[in-house]
Short mmCIF file of C-alpha atoms in Angstrom, two decimals:
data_model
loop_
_atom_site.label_atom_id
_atom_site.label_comp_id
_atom_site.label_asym_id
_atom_site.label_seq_id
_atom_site.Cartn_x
_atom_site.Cartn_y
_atom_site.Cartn_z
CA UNK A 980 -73.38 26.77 -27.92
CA UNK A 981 -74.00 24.00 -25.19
CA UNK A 982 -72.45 21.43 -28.63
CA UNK A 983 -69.30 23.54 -28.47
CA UNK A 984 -68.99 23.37 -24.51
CA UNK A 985 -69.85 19.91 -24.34
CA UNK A 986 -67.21 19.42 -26.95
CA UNK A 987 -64.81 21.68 -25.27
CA UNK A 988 -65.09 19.58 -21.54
CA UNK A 989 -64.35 16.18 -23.77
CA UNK A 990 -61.28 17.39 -25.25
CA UNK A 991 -59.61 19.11 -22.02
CA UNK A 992 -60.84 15.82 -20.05
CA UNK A 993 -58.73 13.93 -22.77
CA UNK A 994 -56.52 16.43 -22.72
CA UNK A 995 -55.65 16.03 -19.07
CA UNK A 996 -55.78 12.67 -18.98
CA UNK A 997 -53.47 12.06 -21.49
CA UNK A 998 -51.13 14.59 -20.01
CA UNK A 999 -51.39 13.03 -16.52
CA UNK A 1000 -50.85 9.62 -18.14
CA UNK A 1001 -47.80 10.64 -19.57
CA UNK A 1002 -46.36 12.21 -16.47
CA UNK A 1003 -47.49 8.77 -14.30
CA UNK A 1004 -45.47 7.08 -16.87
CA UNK A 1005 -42.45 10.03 -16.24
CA UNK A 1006 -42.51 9.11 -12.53
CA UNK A 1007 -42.56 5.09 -12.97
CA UNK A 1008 -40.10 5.23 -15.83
CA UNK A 1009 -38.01 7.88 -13.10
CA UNK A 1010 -38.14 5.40 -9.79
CA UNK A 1011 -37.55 2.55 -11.42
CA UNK A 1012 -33.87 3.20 -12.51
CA UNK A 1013 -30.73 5.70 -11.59
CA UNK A 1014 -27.97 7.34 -13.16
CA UNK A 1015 -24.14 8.00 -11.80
CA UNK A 1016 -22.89 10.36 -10.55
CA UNK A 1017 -25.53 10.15 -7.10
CA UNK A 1018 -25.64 14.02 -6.34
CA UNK A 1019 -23.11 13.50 -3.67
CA UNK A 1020 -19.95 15.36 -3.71
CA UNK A 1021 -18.27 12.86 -1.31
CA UNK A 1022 -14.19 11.38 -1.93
CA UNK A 1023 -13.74 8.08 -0.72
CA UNK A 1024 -17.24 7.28 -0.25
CA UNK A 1025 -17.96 4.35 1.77
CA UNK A 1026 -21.59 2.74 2.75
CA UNK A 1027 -22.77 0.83 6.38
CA UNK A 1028 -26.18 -1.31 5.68
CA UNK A 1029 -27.55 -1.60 8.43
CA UNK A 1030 -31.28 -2.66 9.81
CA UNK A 1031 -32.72 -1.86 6.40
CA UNK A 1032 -31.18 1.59 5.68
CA UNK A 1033 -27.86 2.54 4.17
CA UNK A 1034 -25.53 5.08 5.51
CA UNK A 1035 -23.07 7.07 3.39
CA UNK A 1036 -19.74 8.16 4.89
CA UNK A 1037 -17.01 9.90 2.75
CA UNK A 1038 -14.15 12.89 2.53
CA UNK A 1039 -15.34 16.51 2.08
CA UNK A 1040 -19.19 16.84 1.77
CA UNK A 1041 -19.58 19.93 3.56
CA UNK A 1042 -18.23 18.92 6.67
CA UNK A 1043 -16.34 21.26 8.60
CA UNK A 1044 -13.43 19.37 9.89
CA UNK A 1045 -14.78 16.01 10.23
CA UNK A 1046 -17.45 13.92 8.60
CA UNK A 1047 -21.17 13.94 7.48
CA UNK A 1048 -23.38 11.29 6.53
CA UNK A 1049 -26.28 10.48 4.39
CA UNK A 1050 -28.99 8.01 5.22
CA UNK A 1051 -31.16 5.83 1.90
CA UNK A 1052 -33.54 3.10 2.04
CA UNK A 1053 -32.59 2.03 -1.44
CA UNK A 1054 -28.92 3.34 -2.27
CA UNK A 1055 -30.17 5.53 -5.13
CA UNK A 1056 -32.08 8.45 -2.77
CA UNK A 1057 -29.84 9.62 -0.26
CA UNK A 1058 -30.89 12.11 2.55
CA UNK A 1059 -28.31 14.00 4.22
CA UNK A 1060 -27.80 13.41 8.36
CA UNK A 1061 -25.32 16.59 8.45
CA UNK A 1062 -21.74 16.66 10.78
CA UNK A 1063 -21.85 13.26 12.46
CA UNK A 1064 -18.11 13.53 13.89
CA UNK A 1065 -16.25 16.83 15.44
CA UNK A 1066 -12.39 17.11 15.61
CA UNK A 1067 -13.16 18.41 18.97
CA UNK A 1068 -15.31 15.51 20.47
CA UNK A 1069 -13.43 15.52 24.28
CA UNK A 1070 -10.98 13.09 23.02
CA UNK A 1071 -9.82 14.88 19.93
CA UNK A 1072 -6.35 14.27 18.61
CA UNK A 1073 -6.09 15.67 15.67
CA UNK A 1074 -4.43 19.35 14.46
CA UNK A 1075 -7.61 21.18 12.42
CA UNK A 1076 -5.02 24.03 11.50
CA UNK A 1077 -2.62 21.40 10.15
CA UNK A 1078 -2.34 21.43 6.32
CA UNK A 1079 -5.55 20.20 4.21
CA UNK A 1080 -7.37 21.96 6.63
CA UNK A 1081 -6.51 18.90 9.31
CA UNK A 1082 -6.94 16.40 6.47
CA UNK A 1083 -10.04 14.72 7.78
CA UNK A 1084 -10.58 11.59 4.80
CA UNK A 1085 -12.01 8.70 4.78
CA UNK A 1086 -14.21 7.79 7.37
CA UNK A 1087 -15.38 3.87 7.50
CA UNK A 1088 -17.73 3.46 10.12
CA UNK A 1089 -18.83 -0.32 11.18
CA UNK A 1090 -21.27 -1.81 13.19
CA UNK A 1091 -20.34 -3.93 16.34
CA UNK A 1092 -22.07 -5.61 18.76
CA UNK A 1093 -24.71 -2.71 18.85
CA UNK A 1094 -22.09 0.19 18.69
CA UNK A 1095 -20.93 2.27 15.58
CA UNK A 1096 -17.30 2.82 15.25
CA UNK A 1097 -15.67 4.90 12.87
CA UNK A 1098 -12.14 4.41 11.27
CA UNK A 1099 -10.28 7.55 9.59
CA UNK A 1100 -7.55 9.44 9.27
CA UNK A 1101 -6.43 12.85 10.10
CA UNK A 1102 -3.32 15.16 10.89
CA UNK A 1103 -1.85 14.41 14.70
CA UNK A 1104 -1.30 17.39 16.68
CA UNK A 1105 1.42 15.53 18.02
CA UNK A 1106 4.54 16.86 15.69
CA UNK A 1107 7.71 17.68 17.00
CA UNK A 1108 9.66 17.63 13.55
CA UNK A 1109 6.48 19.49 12.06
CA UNK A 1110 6.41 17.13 8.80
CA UNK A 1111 3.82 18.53 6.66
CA UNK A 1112 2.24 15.14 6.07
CA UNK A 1113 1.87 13.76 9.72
CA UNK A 1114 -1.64 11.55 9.22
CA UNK A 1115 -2.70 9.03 11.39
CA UNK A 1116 -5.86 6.61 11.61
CA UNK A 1117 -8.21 7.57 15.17
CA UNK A 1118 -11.92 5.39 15.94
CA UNK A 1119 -14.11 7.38 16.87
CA UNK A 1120 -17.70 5.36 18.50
CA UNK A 1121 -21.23 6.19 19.02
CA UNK A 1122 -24.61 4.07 19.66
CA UNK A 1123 -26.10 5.28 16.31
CA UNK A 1124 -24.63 5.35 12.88
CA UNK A 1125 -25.54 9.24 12.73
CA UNK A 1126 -23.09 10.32 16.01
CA UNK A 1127 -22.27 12.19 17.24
CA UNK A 1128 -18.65 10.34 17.63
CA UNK A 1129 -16.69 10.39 20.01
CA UNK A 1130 -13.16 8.94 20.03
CA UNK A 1131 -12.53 6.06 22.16
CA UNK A 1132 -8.69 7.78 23.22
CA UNK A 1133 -6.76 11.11 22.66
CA UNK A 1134 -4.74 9.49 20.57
CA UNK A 1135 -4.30 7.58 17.20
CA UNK A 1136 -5.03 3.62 17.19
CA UNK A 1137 -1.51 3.18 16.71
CA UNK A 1138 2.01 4.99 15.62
CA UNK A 1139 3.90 3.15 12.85
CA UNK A 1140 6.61 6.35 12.94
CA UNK A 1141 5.35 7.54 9.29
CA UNK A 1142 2.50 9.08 7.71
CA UNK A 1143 -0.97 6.81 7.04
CA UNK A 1144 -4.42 7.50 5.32
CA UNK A 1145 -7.21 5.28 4.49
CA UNK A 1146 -8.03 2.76 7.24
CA UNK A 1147 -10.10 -0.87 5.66
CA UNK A 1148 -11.75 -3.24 8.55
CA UNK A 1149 -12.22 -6.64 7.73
CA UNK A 1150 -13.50 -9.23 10.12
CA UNK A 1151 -12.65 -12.57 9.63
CA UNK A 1152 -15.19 -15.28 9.83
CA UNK A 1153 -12.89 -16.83 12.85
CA UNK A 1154 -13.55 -13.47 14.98
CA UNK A 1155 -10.05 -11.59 14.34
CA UNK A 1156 -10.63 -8.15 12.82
CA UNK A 1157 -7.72 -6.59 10.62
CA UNK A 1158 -6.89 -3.02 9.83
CA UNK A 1159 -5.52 -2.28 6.26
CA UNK A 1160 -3.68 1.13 5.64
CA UNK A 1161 -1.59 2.74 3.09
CA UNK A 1162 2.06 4.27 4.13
CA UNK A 1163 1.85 7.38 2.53
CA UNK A 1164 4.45 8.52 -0.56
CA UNK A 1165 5.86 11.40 1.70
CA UNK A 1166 9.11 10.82 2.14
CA UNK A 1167 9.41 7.54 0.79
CA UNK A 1168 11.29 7.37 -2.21
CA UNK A 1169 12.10 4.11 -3.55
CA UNK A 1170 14.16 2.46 -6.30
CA UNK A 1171 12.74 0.89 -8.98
CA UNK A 1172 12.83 0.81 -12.73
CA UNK A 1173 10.19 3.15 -13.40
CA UNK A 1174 12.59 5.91 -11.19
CA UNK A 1175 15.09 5.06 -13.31
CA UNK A 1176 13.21 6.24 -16.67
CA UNK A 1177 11.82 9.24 -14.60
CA UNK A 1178 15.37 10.02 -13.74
CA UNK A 1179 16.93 9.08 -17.35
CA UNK A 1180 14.10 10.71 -18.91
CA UNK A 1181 14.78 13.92 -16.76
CA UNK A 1182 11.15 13.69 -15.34
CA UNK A 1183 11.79 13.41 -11.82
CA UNK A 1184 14.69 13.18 -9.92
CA UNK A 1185 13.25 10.23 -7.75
CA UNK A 1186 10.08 8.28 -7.26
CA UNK A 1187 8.04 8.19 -3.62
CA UNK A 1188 5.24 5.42 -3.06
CA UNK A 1189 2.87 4.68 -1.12
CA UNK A 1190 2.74 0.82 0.18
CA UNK A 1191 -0.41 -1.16 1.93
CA UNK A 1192 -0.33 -2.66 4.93
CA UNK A 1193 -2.19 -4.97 7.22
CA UNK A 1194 -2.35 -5.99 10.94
CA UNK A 1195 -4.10 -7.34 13.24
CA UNK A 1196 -6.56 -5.07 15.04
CA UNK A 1197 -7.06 -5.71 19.39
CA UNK A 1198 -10.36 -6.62 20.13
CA UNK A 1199 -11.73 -3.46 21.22
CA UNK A 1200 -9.81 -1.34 18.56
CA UNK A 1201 -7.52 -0.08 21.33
CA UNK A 1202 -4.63 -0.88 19.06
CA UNK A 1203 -3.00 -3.48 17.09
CA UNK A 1204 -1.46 -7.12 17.73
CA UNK A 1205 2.06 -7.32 16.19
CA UNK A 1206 3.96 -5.49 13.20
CA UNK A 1207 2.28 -4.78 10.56
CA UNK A 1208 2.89 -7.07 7.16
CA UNK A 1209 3.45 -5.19 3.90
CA UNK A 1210 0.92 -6.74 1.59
CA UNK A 1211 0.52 -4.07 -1.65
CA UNK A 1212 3.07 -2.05 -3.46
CA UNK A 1213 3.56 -0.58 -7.03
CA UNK A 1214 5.69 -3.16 -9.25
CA UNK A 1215 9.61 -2.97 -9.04
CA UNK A 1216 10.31 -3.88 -12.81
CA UNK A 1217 8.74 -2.15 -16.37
CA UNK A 1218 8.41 -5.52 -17.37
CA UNK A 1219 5.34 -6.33 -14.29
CA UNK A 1220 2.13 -6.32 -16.16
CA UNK A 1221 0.89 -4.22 -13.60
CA UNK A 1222 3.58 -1.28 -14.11
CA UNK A 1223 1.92 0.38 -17.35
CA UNK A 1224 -1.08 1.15 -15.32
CA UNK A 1225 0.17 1.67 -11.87
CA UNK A 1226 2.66 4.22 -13.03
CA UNK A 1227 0.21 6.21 -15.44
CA UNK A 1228 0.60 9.25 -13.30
CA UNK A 1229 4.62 9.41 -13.61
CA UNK A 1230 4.78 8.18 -17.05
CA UNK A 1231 2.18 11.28 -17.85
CA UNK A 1232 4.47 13.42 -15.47
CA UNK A 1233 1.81 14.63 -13.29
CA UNK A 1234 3.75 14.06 -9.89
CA UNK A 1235 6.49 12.10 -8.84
CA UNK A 1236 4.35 9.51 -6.73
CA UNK A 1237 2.98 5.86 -7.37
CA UNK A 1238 0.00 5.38 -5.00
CA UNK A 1239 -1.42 1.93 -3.41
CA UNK A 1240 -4.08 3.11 -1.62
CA UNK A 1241 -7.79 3.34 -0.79
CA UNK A 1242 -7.84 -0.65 -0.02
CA UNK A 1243 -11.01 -2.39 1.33
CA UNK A 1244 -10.78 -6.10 1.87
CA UNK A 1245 -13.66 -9.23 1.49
CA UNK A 1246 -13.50 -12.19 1.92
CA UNK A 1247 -15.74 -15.01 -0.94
CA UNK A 1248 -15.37 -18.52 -0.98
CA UNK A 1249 -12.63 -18.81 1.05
CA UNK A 1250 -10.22 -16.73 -0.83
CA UNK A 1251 -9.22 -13.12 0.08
CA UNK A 1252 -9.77 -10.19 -1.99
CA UNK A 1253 -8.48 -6.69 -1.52
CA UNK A 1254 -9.31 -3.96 -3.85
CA UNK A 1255 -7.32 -1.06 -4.40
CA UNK A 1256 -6.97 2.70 -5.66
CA UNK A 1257 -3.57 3.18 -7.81
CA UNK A 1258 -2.53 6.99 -9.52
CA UNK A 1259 -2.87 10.24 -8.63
CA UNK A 1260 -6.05 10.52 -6.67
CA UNK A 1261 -6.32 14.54 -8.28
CA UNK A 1262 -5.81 13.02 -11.85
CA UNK A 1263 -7.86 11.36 -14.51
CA UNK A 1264 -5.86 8.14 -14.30
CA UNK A 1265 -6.89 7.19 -10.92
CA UNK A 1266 -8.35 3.70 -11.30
CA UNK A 1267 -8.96 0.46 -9.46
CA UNK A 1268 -7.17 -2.58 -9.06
CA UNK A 1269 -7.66 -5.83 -6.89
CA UNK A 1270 -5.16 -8.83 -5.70
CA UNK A 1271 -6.28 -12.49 -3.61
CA UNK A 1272 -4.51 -14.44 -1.01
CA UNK A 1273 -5.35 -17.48 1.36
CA UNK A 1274 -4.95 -15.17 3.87
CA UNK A 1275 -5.71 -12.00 5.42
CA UNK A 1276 -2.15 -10.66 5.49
CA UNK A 1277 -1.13 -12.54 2.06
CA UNK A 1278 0.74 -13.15 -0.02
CA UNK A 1279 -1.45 -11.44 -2.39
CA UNK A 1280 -1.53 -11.56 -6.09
CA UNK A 1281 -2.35 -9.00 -7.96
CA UNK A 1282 -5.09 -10.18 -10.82
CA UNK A 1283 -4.28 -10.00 -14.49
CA UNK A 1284 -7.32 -8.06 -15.03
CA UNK A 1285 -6.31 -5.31 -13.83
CA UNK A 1286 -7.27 -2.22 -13.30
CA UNK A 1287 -10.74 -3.28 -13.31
CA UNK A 1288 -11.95 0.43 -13.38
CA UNK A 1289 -10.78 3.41 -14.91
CA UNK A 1290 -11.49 6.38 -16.83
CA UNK A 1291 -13.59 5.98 -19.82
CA UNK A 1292 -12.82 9.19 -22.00
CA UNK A 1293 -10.58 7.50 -24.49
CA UNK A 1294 -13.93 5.46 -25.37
CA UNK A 1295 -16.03 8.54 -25.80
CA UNK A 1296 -17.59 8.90 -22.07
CA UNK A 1297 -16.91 11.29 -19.75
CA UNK A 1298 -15.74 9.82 -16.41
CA UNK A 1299 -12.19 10.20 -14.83
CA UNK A 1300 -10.43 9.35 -11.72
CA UNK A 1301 -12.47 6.41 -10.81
CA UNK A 1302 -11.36 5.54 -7.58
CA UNK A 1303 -11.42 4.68 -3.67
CA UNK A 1304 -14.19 2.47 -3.47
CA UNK A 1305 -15.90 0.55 -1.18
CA UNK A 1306 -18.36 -2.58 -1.22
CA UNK A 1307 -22.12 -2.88 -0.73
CA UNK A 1308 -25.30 -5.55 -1.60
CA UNK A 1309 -28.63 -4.51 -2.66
CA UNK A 1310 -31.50 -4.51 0.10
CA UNK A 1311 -32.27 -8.41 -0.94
CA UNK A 1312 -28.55 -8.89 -0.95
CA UNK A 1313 -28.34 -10.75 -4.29
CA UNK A 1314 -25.99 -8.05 -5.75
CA UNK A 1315 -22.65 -6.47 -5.38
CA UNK A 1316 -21.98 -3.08 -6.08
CA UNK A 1317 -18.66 -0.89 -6.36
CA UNK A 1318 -19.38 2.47 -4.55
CA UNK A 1319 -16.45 4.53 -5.61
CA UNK A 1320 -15.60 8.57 -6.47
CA UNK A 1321 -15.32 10.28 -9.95
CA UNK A 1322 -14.99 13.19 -12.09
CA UNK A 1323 -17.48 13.75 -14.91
CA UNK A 1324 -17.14 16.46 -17.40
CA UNK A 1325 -20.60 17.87 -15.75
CA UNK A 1326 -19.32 17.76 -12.45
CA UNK A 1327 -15.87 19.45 -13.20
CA UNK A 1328 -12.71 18.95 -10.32
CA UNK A 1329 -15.42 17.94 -7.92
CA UNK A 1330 -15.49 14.49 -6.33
CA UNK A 1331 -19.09 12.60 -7.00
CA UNK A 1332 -20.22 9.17 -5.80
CA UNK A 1333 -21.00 6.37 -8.13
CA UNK A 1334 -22.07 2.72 -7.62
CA UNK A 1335 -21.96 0.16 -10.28
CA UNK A 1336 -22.60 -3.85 -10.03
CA UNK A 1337 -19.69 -5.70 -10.16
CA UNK A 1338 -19.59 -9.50 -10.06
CA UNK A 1339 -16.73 -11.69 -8.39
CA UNK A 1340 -16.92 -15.40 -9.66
CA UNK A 1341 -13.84 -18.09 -9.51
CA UNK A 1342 -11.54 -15.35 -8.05
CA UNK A 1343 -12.18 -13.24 -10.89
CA UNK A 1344 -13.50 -9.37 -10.15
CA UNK A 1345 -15.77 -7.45 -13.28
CA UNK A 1346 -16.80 -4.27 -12.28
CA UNK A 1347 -19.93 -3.13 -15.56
CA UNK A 1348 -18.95 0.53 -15.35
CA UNK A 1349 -18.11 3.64 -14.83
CA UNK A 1350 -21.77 3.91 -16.40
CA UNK A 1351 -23.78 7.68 -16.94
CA UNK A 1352 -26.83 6.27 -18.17
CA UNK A 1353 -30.00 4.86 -16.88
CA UNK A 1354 -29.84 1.79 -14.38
CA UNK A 1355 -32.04 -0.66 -13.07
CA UNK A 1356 -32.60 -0.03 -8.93
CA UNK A 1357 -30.65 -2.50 -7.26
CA UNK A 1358 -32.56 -5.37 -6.49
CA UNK A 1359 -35.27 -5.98 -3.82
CA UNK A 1360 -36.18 -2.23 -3.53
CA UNK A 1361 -39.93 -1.63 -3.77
CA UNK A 1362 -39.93 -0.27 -6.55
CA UNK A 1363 -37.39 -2.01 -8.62
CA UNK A 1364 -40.12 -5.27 -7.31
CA UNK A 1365 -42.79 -3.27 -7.95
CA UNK A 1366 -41.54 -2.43 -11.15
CA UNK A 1367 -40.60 -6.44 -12.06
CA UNK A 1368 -44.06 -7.49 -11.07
CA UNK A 1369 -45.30 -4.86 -13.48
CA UNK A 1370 -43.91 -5.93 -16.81
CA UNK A 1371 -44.34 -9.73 -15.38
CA UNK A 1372 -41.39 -11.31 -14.69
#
């Protein structure tokens, strides 16, 4: 009898240690990579590093007309910070019964000088011709990157007399800061070739685009310096490399638009890149494209490349409508990633966040992705060191 115990308490020991071996190597095998989509159901996602943590900002999220946030030490775990910014902060000027429920998208927010602002764009209350597409781009401040926000004036950052979305920063290393914005399509129909074979074709009767701009921001955001400078726009002629691609979403007659949008601009060995979202944004064929200059307002060129993200379905994965991204490093800043939103066939119509590395070398942008499986942790996390120390390298 005491044999059988004895032998009883050596195999459960065993038994338990074996099990709790294998779930210590469940864990470690766990932290030490990730997998897109982050469980984030954020459009337009865009991420402030600041003071060792990472802030997430994007459209939708379970805000109620305005913007949430989610805080990570490492890009990979995300805890959410709830509503950071309310339409009715005491210098609200936007219309939260306008359509899209005030259309409150993508937030940027960036640190300055110890203060937080926040770039985005929303419906103005102010509409005497009540145009159903009547966005403008507001800053909102506040001392932390959590809010609350308050805008810094009761009214836009500045009136170009049509419709814009999706406000980029960039500050220069000479101390100028520059906003980038798209024009939206609405009400912009323009000629081209491609509205030609929509019209011959009996598609669409005519073509509307949206077109980005840049221009100079004021110092303390109060408005801009000069006109703005048209510096993206879909291509004119069939025979533009760039046209199959760009015009995906008329050529598959989804909607009579061609989108330049969703731009965020850097700046790498002295040449100028801006990156930017082309197709229907409620499509699969929403992908990402990116153009260099000399300077901040252009000429750019658009890169033969091109689109240097996009759905991978017709390769056997299941992401679509890869799109609207911004750009962040790892903790030890060593690499670049692509933060952008997508579709998988999991997630269904809803908006997710991904990040994948991407590499920019002799004016050349490679984005490796859209990926689904297992990555390593971006580098200088603890445990993606931890983890490297480990298996000795």
């Amino acid at each position: 009898m005491k044999k059988s115990l004895l032998l009883f308490f050596v195999l459960t020991t065993l038994l338990l240690r074996h099990t709790s071996a294998q779930t210590t190597q469940s864990e470690g095998k766990a932290k030490a990579s990730f997998s897109n989509p982050l469980p984030i159901q954020f459009g337009d996602p865009y991420i402030l590093h600041t003071k060792d943590m990472y802030y997430m900002y994007g459209t939708g999220g379970g805000a109620d007309k305005g913007f949430s946030a989610y805080s990570s030490k490492d890009m990979v775990n995300w805890k959410p910070e709830g509503q950071v910014y309310y339409h009715n902060n005491k210098n609200g000027w936007s219309d939260p019964k306008a359509s899209w429920g005030g259309a409150y998208w993508a937030p940027e927010v960036y640190e300055v000088k110890g203060k937080f602002y926040l770039f985005y764009s929303a419906q103005w209350k102010v509409n005497p011709t009540k145009e159903l597409e009547n966005f403008r781009i507001g800053v909102a401040v506040s001392d932390k990157p959590t809010g609350p926000f308050v805008d810094l004036s009761s009214k836009p950052v500045f009136d170009p007399g049509y419709p814009v979305i999706d406000a980029n920063v960039f500050f220069d290393t000479n101390g100028k800061a520059y906003l980038y914005f798209s024009r939206c399509c609405y009400k912009h129909p323009v000629k081209s070739e491609i509205a030609d074979l929509a019209k011959k074709n009996g598609w669409f009767n005519e073509i509307e685009e949206s077109w980005v701009y840049g221009v100079e921001l004021k110092p303390d955001f109060s408005g801009v310096i000069g006109q703005p400078v048209l510096v993206l726009r879909p291509p004119v002629r069939l025979s533009d490399k760039q046209a199959e691609w760009e015009s995906r979403s008329v050529t598959a007659r989804e909607v009579n638009r061609r989108w330049t949008e969703g731009s965020v601009t850097f700046k790498k060995d002295n040449l100028y890149y801006i990156m930017y979202s082309a197709n229907h944004f409620g499509g699969q064929n929403y992908a990402i494209g990116y153009a260099t200059a000399t300077s901040p307002l252009g000429p750019f060129r658009k890169a033969a490349n091109n689109p240097v993200l996009q759905k991978n379905t017709d390769k056997g994965g299941s992401v679509t409508g890869t799109g609207h991204n911004s750009v962040t490093y790892s903790p030890d800043g060593k690499e670049m990633f692509c933060v952008y939103h997508a579709r998988t066939a999991k997630t269904g119509d809803e908006r997710v966040v991904c990040i994948d590395r991407m590499q920019v070398k002799n004016g050349i942008i490679t984005i490796s992705g859209p990926t689904t499986t297992p990555q390593k942790l971006p580098s200088g996390t603890p445990t993606a060191t931890a983890g490297s120390q480990s298996k000795g390298e």
